[in-house]
PDB file of C-alpha atoms and ligand atoms in Angstrom:
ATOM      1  CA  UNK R1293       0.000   0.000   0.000  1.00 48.00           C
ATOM      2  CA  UNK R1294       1.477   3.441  -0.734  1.00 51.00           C
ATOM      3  CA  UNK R1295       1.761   5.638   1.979  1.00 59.00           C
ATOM      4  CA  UNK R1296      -0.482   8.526   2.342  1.00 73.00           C
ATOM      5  CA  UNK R1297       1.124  12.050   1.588  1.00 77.00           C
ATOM      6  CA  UNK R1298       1.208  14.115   5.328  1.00 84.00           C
ATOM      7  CA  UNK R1299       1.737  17.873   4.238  1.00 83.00           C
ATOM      8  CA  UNK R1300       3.597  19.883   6.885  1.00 83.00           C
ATOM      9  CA  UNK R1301       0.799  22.687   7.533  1.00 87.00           C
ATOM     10  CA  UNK R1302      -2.270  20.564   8.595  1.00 92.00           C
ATOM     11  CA  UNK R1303      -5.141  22.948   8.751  1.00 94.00           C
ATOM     12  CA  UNK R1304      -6.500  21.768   5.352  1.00 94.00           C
ATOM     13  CA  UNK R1305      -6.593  18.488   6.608  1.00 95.00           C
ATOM     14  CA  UNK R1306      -8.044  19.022  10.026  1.00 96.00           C
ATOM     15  CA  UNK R1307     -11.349  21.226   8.005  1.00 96.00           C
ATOM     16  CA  UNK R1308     -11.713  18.198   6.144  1.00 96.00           C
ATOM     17  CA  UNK R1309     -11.948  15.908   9.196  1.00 96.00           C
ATOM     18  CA  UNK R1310     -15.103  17.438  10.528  1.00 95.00           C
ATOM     19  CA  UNK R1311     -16.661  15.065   7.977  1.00 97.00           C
ATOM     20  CA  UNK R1312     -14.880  12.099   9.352  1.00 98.00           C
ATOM     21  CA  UNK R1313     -15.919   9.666  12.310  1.00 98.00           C
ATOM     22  CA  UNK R1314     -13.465   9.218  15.350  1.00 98.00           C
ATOM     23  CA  UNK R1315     -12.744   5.358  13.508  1.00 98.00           C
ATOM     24  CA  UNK R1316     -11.832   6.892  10.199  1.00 98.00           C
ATOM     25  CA  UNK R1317      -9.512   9.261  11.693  1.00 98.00           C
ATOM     26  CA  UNK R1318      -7.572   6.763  13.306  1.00 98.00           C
ATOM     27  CA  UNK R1319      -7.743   4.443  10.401  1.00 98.00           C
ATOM     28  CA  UNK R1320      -6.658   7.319   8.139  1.00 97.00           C
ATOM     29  CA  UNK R1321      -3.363   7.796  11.121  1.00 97.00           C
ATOM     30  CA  UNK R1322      -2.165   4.212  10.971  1.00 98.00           C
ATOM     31  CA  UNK R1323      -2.317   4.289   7.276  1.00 97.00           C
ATOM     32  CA  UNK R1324      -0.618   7.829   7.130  1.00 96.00           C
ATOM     33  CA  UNK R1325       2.165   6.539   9.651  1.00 96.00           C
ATOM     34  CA  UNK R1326       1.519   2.993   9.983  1.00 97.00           C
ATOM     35  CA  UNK R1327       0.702   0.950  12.988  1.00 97.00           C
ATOM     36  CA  UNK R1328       3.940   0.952  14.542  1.00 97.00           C
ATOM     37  CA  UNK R1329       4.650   4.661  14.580  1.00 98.00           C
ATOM     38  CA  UNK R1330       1.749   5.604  16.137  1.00 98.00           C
ATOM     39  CA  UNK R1331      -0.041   5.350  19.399  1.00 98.00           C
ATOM     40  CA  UNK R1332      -3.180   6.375  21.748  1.00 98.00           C
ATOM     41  CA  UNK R1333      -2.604   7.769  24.755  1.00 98.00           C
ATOM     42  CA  UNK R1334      -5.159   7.632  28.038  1.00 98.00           C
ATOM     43  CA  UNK R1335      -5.129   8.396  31.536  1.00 96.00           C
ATOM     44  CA  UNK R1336      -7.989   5.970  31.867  1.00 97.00           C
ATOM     45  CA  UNK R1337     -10.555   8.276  32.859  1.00 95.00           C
ATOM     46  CA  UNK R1338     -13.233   9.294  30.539  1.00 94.00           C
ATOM     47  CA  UNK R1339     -11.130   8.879  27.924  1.00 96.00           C
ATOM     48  CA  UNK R1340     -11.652   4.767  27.953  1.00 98.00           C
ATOM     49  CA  UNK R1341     -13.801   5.623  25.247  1.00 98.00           C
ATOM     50  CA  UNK R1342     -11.109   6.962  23.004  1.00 98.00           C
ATOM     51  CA  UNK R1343      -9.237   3.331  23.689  1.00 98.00           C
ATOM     52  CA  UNK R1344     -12.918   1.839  22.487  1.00 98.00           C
ATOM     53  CA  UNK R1345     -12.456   3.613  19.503  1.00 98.00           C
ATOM     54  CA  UNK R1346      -9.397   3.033  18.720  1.00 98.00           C
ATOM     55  CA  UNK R1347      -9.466  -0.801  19.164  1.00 98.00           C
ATOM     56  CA  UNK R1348     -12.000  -1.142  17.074  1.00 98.00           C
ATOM     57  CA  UNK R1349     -10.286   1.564  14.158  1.00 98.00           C
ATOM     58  CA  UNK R1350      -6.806  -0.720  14.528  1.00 98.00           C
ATOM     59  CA  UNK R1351      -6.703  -3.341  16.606  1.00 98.00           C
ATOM     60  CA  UNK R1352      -3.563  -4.082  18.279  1.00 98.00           C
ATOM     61  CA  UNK R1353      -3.328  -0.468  18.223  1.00 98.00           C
ATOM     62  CA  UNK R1354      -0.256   1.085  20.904  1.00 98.00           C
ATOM     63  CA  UNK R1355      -2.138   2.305  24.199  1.00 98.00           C
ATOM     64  CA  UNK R1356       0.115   4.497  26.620  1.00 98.00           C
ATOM     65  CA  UNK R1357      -0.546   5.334  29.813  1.00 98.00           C
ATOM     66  CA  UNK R1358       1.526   7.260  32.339  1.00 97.00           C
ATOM     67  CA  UNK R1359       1.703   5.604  35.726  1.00 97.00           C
ATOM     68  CA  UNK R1360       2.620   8.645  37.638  1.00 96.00           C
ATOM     69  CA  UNK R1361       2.984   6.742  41.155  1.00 96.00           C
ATOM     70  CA  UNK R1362      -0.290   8.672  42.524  1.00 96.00           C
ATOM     71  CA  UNK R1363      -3.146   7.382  40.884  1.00 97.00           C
ATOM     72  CA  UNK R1364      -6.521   6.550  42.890  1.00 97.00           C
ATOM     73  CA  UNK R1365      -6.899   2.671  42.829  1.00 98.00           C
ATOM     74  CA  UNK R1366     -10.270   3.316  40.914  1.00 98.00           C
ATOM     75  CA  UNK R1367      -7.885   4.835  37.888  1.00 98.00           C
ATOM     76  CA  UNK R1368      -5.594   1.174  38.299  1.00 98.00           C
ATOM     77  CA  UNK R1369      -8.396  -0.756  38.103  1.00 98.00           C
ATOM     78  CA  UNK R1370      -9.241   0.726  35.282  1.00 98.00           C
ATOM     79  CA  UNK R1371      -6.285   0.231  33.616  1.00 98.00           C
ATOM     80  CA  UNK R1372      -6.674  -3.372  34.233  1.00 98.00           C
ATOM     81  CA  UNK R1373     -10.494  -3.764  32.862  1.00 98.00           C
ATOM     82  CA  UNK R1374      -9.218  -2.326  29.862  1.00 98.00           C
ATOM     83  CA  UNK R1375      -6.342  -4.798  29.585  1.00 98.00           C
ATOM     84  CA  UNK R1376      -8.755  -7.638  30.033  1.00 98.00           C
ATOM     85  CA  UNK R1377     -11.363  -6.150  27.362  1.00 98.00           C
ATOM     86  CA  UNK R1378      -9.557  -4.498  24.331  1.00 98.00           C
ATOM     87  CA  UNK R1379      -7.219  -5.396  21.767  1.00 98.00           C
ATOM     88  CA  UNK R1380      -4.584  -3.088  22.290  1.00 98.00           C
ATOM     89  CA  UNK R1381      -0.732  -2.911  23.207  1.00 98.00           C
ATOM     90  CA  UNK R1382      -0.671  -1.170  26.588  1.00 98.00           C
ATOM     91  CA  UNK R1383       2.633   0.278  27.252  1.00 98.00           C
ATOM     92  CA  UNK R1384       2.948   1.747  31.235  1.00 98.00           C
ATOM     93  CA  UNK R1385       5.271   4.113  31.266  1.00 98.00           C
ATOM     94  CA  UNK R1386       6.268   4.993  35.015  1.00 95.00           C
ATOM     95  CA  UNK R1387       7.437   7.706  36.803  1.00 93.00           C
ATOM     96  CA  UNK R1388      11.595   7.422  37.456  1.00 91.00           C
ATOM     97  CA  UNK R1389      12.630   6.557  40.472  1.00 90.00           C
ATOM     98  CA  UNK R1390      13.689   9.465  42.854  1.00 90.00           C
ATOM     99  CA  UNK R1391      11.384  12.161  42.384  1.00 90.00           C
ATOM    100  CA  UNK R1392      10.650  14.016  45.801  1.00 91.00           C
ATOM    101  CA  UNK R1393       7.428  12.899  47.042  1.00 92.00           C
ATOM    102  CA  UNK R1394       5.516  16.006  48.161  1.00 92.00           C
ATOM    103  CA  UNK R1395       6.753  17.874  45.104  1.00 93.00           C
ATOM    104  CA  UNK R1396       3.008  18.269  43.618  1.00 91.00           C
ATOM    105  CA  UNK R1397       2.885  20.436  46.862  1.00 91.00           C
ATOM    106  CA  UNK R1398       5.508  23.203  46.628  1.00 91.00           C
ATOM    107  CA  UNK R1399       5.871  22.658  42.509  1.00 93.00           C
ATOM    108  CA  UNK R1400       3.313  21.125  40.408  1.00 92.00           C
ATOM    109  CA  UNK R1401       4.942  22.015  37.092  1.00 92.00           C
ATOM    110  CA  UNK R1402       7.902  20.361  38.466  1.00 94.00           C
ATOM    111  CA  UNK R1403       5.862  17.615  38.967  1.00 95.00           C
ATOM    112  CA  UNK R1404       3.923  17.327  36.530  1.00 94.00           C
ATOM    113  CA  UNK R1405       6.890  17.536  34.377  1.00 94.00           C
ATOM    114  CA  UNK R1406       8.684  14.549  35.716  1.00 95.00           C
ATOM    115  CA  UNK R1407       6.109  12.493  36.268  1.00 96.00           C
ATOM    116  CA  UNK R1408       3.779  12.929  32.713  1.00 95.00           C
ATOM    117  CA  UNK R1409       6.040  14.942  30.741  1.00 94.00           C
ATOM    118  CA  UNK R1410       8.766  13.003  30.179  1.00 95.00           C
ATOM    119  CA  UNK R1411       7.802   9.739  30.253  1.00 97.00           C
ATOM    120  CA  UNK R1412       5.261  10.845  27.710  1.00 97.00           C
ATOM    121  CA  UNK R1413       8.399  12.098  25.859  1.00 96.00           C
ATOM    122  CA  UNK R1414      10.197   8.875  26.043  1.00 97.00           C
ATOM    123  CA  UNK R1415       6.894   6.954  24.752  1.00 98.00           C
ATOM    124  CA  UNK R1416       6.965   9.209  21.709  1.00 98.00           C
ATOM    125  CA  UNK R1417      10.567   9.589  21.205  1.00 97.00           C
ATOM    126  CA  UNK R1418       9.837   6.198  18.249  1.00 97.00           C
ATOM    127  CA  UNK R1419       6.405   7.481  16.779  1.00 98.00           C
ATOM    128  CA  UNK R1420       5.548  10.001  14.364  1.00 97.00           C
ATOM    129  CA  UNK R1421       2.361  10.606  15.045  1.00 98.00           C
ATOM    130  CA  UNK R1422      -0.210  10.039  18.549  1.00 98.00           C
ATOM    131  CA  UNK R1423      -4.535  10.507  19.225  1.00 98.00           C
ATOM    132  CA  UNK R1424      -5.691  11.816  22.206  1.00 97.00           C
ATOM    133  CA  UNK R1425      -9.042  11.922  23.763  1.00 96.00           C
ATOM    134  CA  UNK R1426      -8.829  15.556  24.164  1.00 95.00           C
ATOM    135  CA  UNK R1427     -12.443  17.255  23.829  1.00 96.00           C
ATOM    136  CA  UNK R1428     -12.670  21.180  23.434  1.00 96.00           C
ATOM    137  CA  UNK R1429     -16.122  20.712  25.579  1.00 93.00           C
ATOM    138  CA  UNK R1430     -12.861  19.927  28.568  1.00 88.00           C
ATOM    139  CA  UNK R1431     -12.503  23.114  29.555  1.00 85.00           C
ATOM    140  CA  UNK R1432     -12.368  26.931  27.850  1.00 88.00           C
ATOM    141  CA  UNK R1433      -8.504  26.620  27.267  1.00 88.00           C
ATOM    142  CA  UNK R1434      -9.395  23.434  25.335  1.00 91.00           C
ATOM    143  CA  UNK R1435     -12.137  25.530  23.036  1.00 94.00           C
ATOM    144  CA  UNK R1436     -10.150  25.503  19.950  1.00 95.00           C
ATOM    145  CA  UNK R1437      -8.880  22.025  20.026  1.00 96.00           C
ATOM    146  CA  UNK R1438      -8.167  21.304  16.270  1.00 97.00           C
ATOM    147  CA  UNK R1439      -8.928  17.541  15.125  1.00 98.00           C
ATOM    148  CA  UNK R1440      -5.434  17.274  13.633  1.00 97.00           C
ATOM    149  CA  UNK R1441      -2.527  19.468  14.220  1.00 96.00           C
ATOM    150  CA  UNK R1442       0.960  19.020  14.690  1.00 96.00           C
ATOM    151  CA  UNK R1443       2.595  19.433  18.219  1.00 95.00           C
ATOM    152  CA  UNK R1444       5.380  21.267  19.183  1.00 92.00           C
ATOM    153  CA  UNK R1445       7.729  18.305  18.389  1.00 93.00           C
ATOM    154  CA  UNK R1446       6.526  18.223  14.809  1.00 94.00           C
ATOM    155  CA  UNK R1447       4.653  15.043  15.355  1.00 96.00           C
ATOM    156  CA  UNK R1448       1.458  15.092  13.959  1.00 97.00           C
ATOM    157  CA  UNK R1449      -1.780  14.503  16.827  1.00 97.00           C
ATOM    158  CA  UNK R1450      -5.166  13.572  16.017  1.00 98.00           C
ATOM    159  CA  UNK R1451      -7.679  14.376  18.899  1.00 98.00           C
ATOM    160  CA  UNK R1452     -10.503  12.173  16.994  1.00 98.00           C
ATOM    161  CA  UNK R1453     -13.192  13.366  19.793  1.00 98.00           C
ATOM    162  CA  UNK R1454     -12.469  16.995  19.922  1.00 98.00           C
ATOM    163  CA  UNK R1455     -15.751  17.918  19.366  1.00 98.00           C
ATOM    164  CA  UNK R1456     -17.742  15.312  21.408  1.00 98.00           C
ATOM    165  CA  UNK R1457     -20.018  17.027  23.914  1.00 96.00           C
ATOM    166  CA  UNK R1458     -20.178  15.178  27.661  1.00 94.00           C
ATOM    167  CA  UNK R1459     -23.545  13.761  26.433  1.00 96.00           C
ATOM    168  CA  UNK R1460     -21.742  11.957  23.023  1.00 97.00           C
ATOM    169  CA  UNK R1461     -19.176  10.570  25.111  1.00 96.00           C
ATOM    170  CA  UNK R1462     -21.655   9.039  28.054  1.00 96.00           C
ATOM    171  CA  UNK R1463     -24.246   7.637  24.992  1.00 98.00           C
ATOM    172  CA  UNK R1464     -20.915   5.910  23.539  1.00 98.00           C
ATOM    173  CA  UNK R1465     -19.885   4.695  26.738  1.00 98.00           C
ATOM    174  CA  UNK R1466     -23.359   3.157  27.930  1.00 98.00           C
ATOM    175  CA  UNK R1467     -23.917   2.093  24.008  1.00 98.00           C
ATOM    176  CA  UNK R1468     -20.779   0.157  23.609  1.00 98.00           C
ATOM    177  CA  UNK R1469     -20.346  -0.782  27.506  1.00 98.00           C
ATOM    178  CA  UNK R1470     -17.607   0.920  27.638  1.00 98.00           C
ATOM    179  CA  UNK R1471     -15.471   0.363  31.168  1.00 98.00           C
ATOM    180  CA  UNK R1472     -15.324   3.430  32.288  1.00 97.00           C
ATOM    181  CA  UNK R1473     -13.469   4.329  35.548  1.00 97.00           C
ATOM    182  CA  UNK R1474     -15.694   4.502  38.444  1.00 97.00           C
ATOM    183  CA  UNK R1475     -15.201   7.871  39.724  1.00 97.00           C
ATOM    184  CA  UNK R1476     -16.848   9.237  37.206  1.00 96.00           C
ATOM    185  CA  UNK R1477     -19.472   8.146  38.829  1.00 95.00           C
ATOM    186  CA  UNK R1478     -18.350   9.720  41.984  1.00 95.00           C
ATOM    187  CA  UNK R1479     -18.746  13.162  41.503  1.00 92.00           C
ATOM    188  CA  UNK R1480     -15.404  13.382  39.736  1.00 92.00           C
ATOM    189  CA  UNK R1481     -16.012  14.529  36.230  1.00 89.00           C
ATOM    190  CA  UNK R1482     -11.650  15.147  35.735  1.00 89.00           C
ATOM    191  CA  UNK R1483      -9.425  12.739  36.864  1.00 94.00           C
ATOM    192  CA  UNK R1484      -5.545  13.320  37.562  1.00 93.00           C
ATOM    193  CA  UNK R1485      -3.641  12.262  40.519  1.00 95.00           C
ATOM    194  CA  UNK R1486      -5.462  12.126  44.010  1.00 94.00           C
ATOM    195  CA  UNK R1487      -3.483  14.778  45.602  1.00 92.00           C
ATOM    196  CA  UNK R1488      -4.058  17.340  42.646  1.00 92.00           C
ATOM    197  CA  UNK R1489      -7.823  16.215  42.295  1.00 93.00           C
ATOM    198  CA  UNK R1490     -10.739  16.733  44.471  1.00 90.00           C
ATOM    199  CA  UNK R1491     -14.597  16.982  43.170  1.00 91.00           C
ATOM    200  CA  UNK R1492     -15.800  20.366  41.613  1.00 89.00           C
ATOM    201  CA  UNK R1493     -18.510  22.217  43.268  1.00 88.00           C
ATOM    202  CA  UNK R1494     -21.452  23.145  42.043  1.00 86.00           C
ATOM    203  CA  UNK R1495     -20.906  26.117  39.845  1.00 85.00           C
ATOM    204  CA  UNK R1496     -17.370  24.851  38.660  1.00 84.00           C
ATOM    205  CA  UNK R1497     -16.067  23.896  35.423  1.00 82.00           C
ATOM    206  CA  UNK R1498     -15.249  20.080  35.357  1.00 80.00           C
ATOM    207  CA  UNK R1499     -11.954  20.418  34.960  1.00 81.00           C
ATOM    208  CA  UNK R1500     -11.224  22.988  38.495  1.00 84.00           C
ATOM    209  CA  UNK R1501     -11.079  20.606  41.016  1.00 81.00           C
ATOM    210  CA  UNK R1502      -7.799  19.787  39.087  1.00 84.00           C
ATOM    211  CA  UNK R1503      -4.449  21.197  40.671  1.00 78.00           C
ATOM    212  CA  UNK R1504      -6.858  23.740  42.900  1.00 79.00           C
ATOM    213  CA  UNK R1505      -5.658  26.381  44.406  1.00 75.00           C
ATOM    214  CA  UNK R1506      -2.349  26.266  42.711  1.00 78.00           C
ATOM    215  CA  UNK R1507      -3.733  28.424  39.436  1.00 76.00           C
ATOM    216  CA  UNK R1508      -2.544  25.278  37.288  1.00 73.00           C
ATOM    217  CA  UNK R1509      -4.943  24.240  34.341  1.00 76.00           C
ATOM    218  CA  UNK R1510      -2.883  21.913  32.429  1.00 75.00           C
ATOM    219  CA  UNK R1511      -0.411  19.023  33.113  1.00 73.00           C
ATOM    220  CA  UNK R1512       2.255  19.667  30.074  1.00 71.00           C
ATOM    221  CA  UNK R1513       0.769  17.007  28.041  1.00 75.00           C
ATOM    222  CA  UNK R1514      -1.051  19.080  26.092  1.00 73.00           C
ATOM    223  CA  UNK R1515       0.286  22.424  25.857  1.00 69.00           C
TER     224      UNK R1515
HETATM  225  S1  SF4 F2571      -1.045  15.809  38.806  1.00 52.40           S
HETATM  226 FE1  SF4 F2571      -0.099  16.345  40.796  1.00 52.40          FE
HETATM  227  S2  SF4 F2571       0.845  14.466  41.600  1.00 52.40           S
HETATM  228 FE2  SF4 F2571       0.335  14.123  39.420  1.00 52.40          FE
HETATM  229  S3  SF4 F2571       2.203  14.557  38.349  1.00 52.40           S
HETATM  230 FE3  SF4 F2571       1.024  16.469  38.355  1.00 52.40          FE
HETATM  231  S4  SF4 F2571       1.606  17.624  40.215  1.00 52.40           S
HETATM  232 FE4  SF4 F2571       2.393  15.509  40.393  1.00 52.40          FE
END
């Protein structure tokens, strides 16, 4: 099969994508890149659904997730269930070893940095190309999430549910019994790392009971 053309400014691309399901822009990815060069990543949250998707676009499809060394134990079952259920390669990338523990306290882009940032580096230092579950209904700073883009490294990222409302998202996941991490359930609509997450209040944007208090919005992953 020849290899699909990738030019370098993707804006055509990404107004052409609107037309596309989530599937399609995966399948179109893995035949852009192939298989091996690219990869999902999930924090296992809400964003089990993008792993649903993208099982079924390419199976055997890369899955990353970044084991920071504070998730809740709802997030690590998670990770399991999906192990069990989907056709993917799950790659765990954890956190090196000597990080200062309380360091989320005093210096959450420190972190955040050493703990997602990197590791995330490391999992994309082989690919040339990675999907996120991303959604610009995530929060305001999210608004203008593009479906295709390329990142500040050049590679090129799909964010296939970009413009997937809460409501799309929870149809898909009771539709296609999707197994989605329980706290979602609890009253936590954003899931990171238990000290950096607590439940929003009413009033809040989903996404503020994230890093509160520390006027933090955004882990690094996708700046
Ligand atoms: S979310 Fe909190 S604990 Fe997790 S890596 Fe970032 S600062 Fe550290």
């Amino acid at each position: 099969m020849t290899a699909l053309v990738v030019p370098d400014d993707l804006r055509e691309l990404d107004a052409s994508f609107a037309s596309l399901s989530p599937i399609e822009m995966i399948q179109w990815l893995a035949e852009a890149h192939g298989v091996e060069n690219i990869c999902v990543t999930s924090a296992m949250t809400s964003d089990v659904v993008l792993v649903d998707v993208a099982s079924k676009a390419v199976p055997g499809i890369e899955v990353v997730f970044l084991d920071t060394g504070f998730h809740f134990p709802e997030t690590l079952e998670t990770v399991e269930n999906v192990r069990r259920r989907y056709p993917v390669e799950l790659r765990i990338m954890a956190a090196p070893a000597g990080i200062e523990l309380n360091r989320w306290e005093t210096d959450p882009d420190g972190c955040c940095n050493q703990r997602k940032v990197l590791p995330l580096e490391e999992a994309l230092s082989t690919k040339h190309a990675w999907v996120s579950g991303v959604r610009r209904s995530d929060s305001p700073v999210r608004a203008d999430t593009p479906f295709v883009h390329r990142d500040k490294r050049g590679l090129v990222k799909l964010n296939p549910l970009a413009a997937w409302t809460d409501d799309d998202l929870a149809t898909y996941a009771m539709v296609n019994e999707v197994p989605m991490n329980p706290l979602l359930d609890q009253g936590y609509p954003s899931i990171g790392c238990y000290p950096c997450t607590r439940k929003p209040t009413a009033g809040e944007h989903a996404r503020d009971g994230r890093w509160s208090g520390h006027g933090k919005t955004e882990c690094g992953l996708h700046l």
